Amino acid sequence: MASPQIDHGYTRIANEILDQTMKRKFNGTQLSLLMAIWRNTYGFQRKEHEMSIRFLAEAIGAHRNQVDRELTNLVERHVIIVVSTGKRGSRVLRFNKNHEEWIDCHLNSGLSAKTVTELSPRKVTEHTANPRTKKERIKKRNKETRPTKKYDEDSTYYKMASYFHDKVRAVAKAEGLGHLIIKANLQSWADQMRLLVENDEVEKRLARDVMDWVVTDSFWKTNILSAKKLRDKFPELALKMKATGKQGSGRQNNQMSQNEKLMREIEEEMAREQSGAEEAFSYHQQLLPELPNGRR
């Protein structure tokens, strides 16, 4: 008969953490992951520890894909913090006991628990705060899921994708996470940039500033490793950037890098478009007949 005793070991955890955990909308796998992380940090009188996906999967008896998916959700919601990359190449994880920073996904009418788990916090907010008709939702979904178009290397969106990819690749390599973007598809990244600008109506200059900033932020640089994640989190990232009053320092070096050349070309293209519009307006003004009072 099992007879657990605290003399054989126990995990000290504040009651406030347990109270907040019970109130939040975590699914079964997420709760198991939280307990596994508590066990291997607080249970050994430490705040953080290197834990691989395989280790956590064995600890809670779940498939690695499922663990990877739900752990990513906890990281995105600021419940778990990725501190760094450990000596064995896995992530060093820490539980964020400041529950006021957690991003919660509240269940609402029309949203199942599975739906809340799969949606990012940004998408849940959009769904609950700005409900659409079924026809509008289908139209928006079809627009975003249409086959990815082919982008030339000289196109603006491809240049934006290449610019961000090079920055992310440098961060991933430095953090030992290069394997996560080794198969990055720049065509897909370019399409996400198009959606960011055309669908989300984000200005290109703001997009560039956020790209520069996110790869320097201690928390986000290891959590935004793709163009899709950048787009999904863009509103939150832009607010964080403005709140900290910082922007990326990638252009402080006097010697222009290849990435900076790409963004300079994008800016010049935008300037040419504006100049062309002004010249066309001036030309049409000249064609108008002059009125007696000197006006056209």
mmCIF file with all atom_site columns, N, CA, C and O in Angstrom, residues 106-125:
data_model
loop_
_atom_site.group_PDB
_atom_site.id
_atom_site.type_symbol
_atom_site.label_atom_id
_atom_site.label_alt_id
_atom_site.label_comp_id
_atom_site.label_asym_id
_atom_site.label_entity_id
_atom_site.label_seq_id
_atom_site.pdbx_PDB_ins_code
_atom_site.Cartn_x
_atom_site.Cartn_y
_atom_site.Cartn_z
_atom_site.occupancy
_atom_site.B_iso_or_equiv
_atom_site.pdbx_formal_charge
_atom_site.auth_seq_id
_atom_site.auth_comp_id
_atom_site.auth_asym_id
_atom_site.auth_atom_id
_atom_site.pdbx_PDB_model_num
ATOM 1  N N  . HIS A 1 106 ? -10.441 33.280 -21.373 1.00 0.00 ? 106 HIS A N  1
ATOM 2  C CA . HIS A 1 106 ? -11.698 32.989 -20.697 1.00 0.00 ? 106 HIS A CA 1
ATOM 3  C C  . HIS A 1 106 ? -12.658 32.276 -21.636 1.00 0.00 ? 106 HIS A C  1
ATOM 4  O O  . HIS A 1 106 ? -12.807 32.652 -22.790 1.00 0.00 ? 106 HIS A O  1
ATOM 5  N N  . LEU A 1 107 ? -13.313 31.249 -21.117 1.00 0.00 ? 107 LEU A N  1
ATOM 6  C CA . LEU A 1 107 ? -14.331 30.562 -21.903 1.00 0.00 ? 107 LEU A CA 1
ATOM 7  C C  . LEU A 1 107 ? -15.522 31.480 -22.085 1.00 0.00 ? 107 LEU A C  1
ATOM 8  O O  . LEU A 1 107 ? -15.920 32.210 -21.179 1.00 0.00 ? 107 LEU A O  1
ATOM 9  N N  . ASN A 1 108 ? -16.095 31.444 -23.271 1.00 0.00 ? 108 ASN A N  1
ATOM 10 C CA . ASN A 1 108 ? -17.246 32.292 -23.565 1.00 0.00 ? 108 ASN A CA 1
ATOM 11 C C  . ASN A 1 108 ? -18.249 31.477 -24.354 1.00 0.00 ? 108 ASN A C  1
ATOM 12 O O  . ASN A 1 108 ? -17.931 30.421 -24.872 1.00 0.00 ? 108 ASN A O  1
ATOM 13 N N  . SER A 1 109 ? -19.468 31.975 -24.436 1.00 0.00 ? 109 SER A N  1
ATOM 14 C CA . SER A 1 109 ? -20.490 31.265 -25.195 1.00 0.00 ? 109 SER A CA 1
ATOM 15 C C  . SER A 1 109 ? -20.060 31.141 -26.638 1.00 0.00 ? 109 SER A C  1
ATOM 16 O O  . SER A 1 109 ? -19.617 32.096 -27.248 1.00 0.00 ? 109 SER A O  1
ATOM 17 N N  . GLY A 1 110 ? -20.195 29.936 -27.182 1.00 0.00 ? 110 GLY A N  1
ATOM 18 C CA . GLY A 1 110 ? -19.806 29.709 -28.562 1.00 0.00 ? 110 GLY A CA 1
ATOM 19 C C  . GLY A 1 110 ? -18.372 29.255 -28.712 1.00 0.00 ? 110 GLY A C  1
ATOM 20 O O  . GLY A 1 110 ? -17.935 28.945 -29.798 1.00 0.00 ? 110 GLY A O  1
ATOM 21 N N  . LEU A 1 111 ? -17.591 29.237 -27.613 1.00 0.00 ? 111 LEU A N  1
ATOM 22 C CA . LEU A 1 111 ? -16.205 28.795 -27.664 1.00 0.00 ? 111 LEU A CA 1
ATOM 23 C C  . LEU A 1 111 ? -16.041 27.588 -26.758 1.00 0.00 ? 111 LEU A C  1
ATOM 24 O O  . LEU A 1 111 ? -16.300 27.656 -25.573 1.00 0.00 ? 111 LEU A O  1
ATOM 25 N N  . SER A 1 112 ? -15.596 26.482 -27.322 1.00 0.00 ? 112 SER A N  1
ATOM 26 C CA . SER A 1 112 ? -15.340 25.298 -26.523 1.00 0.00 ? 112 SER A CA 1
ATOM 27 C C  . SER A 1 112 ? -13.976 25.399 -25.881 1.00 0.00 ? 112 SER A C  1
ATOM 28 O O  . SER A 1 112 ? -13.157 26.239 -26.241 1.00 0.00 ? 112 SER A O  1
ATOM 29 N N  . ALA A 1 113 ? -13.691 24.536 -24.918 1.00 0.00 ? 113 ALA A N  1
ATOM 30 C CA . ALA A 1 113 ? -12.384 24.531 -24.274 1.00 0.00 ? 113 ALA A CA 1
ATOM 31 C C  . ALA A 1 113 ? -11.296 24.253 -25.285 1.00 0.00 ? 113 ALA A C  1
ATOM 32 O O  . ALA A 1 113 ? -10.206 24.808 -25.237 1.00 0.00 ? 113 ALA A O  1
ATOM 33 N N  . LYS A 1 114 ? -11.580 23.369 -26.240 1.00 0.00 ? 114 LYS A N  1
ATOM 34 C CA . LYS A 1 114 ? -10.589 23.049 -27.267 1.00 0.00 ? 114 LYS A CA 1
ATOM 35 C C  . LYS A 1 114 ? -10.292 24.267 -28.126 1.00 0.00 ? 114 LYS A C  1
ATOM 36 O O  . LYS A 1 114 ? -9.145  24.546 -28.461 1.00 0.00 ? 114 LYS A O  1
ATOM 37 N N  . THR A 1 115 ? -11.343 25.013 -28.451 1.00 0.00 ? 115 THR A N  1
ATOM 38 C CA . THR A 1 115 ? -11.144 26.196 -29.280 1.00 0.00 ? 115 THR A CA 1
ATOM 39 C C  . THR A 1 115 ? -10.278 27.216 -28.565 1.00 0.00 ? 115 THR A C  1
ATOM 40 O O  . THR A 1 115 ? -9.382  27.809 -29.141 1.00 0.00 ? 115 THR A O  1
ATOM 41 N N  . VAL A 1 116 ? -10.524 27.427 -27.258 1.00 0.00 ? 116 VAL A N  1
ATOM 42 C CA . VAL A 1 116 ? -9.745  28.386 -26.491 1.00 0.00 ? 116 VAL A CA 1
ATOM 43 C C  . VAL A 1 116 ? -8.292  27.963 -26.427 1.00 0.00 ? 116 VAL A C  1
ATOM 44 O O  . VAL A 1 116 ? -7.387  28.771 -26.491 1.00 0.00 ? 116 VAL A O  1
ATOM 45 N N  . THR A 1 117 ? -8.045  26.663 -26.317 1.00 0.00 ? 117 THR A N  1
ATOM 46 C CA . THR A 1 117 ? -6.676  26.166 -26.254 1.00 0.00 ? 117 THR A CA 1
ATOM 47 C C  . THR A 1 117 ? -5.947  26.412 -27.553 1.00 0.00 ? 117 THR A C  1
ATOM 48 O O  . THR A 1 117 ? -4.773  26.784 -27.569 1.00 0.00 ? 117 THR A O  1
ATOM 49 N N  . GLU A 1 118 ? -6.627  26.209 -28.675 1.00 0.00 ? 118 GLU A N  1
ATOM 50 C CA . GLU A 1 118 ? -5.969  26.300 -29.970 1.00 0.00 ? 118 GLU A CA 1
ATOM 51 C C  . GLU A 1 118 ? -5.786  27.732 -30.441 1.00 0.00 ? 118 GLU A C  1
ATOM 52 O O  . GLU A 1 118 ? -4.879  28.033 -31.190 1.00 0.00 ? 118 GLU A O  1
ATOM 53 N N  . LEU A 1 119 ? -6.673  28.640 -29.982 1.00 0.00 ? 119 LEU A N  1
ATOM 54 C CA . LEU A 1 119 ? -6.565  30.022 -30.430 1.00 0.00 ? 119 LEU A CA 1
ATOM 55 C C  . LEU A 1 119 ? -5.525  30.763 -29.620 1.00 0.00 ? 119 LEU A C  1
ATOM 56 O O  . LEU A 1 119 ? -5.332  30.502 -28.450 1.00 0.00 ? 119 LEU A O  1
ATOM 57 N N  . SER A 1 120 ? -4.847  31.698 -30.256 1.00 0.00 ? 120 SER A N  1
ATOM 58 C CA . SER A 1 120 ? -3.913  32.561 -29.542 1.00 0.00 ? 120 SER A CA 1
ATOM 59 C C  . SER A 1 120 ? -4.726  33.592 -28.783 1.00 0.00 ? 120 SER A C  1
ATOM 60 O O  . SER A 1 120 ? -5.880  33.860 -29.106 1.00 0.00 ? 120 SER A O  1
ATOM 61 N N  . PRO A 1 121 ? -4.136  34.238 -27.740 1.00 0.00 ? 121 PRO A N  1
ATOM 62 C CA . PRO A 1 121 ? -4.880  35.255 -26.984 1.00 0.00 ? 121 PRO A CA 1
ATOM 63 C C  . PRO A 1 121 ? -5.404  36.365 -27.868 1.00 0.00 ? 121 PRO A C  1
ATOM 64 O O  . PRO A 1 121 ? -6.493  36.866 -27.663 1.00 0.00 ? 121 PRO A O  1
ATOM 65 N N  . ARG A 1 122 ? -4.648  36.751 -28.883 1.00 0.00 ? 122 ARG A N  1
ATOM 66 C CA . ARG A 1 122 ? -5.086  37.821 -29.782 1.00 0.00 ? 122 ARG A CA 1
ATOM 67 C C  . ARG A 1 122 ? -6.342  37.426 -30.522 1.00 0.00 ? 122 ARG A C  1
ATOM 68 O O  . ARG A 1 122 ? -7.274  38.199 -30.675 1.00 0.00 ? 122 ARG A O  1
ATOM 69 N N  . LYS A 1 123 ? -6.403  36.168 -31.004 1.00 0.00 ? 123 LYS A N  1
ATOM 70 C CA . LYS A 1 123 ? -7.564  35.731 -31.765 1.00 0.00 ? 123 LYS A CA 1
ATOM 71 C C  . LYS A 1 123 ? -8.786  35.574 -30.879 1.00 0.00 ? 123 LYS A C  1
ATOM 72 O O  . LYS A 1 123 ? -9.899  35.837 -31.292 1.00 0.00 ? 123 LYS A O  1
ATOM 73 N N  . VAL A 1 124 ? -8.580  35.123 -29.620 1.00 0.00 ? 124 VAL A N  1
ATOM 74 C CA . VAL A 1 124 ? -9.708  34.996 -28.706 1.00 0.00 ? 124 VAL A CA 1
ATOM 75 C C  . VAL A 1 124 ? -10.303 36.360 -28.426 1.00 0.00 ? 124 VAL A C  1
ATOM 76 O O  . VAL A 1 124 ? -11.505 36.547 -28.406 1.00 0.00 ? 124 VAL A O  1
ATOM 77 N N  . THR A 1 125 ? -9.434  37.371 -28.210 1.00 0.00 ? 125 THR A N  1
ATOM 78 C CA . THR A 1 125 ? -9.911  38.721 -27.946 1.00 0.00 ? 125 THR A CA 1
ATOM 79 C C  . THR A 1 125 ? -10.715 39.248 -29.115 1.00 0.00 ? 125 THR A C  1
ATOM 80 O O  . THR A 1 125 ? -11.773 39.846 -28.956 1.00 0.00 ? 125 THR A O  1
#
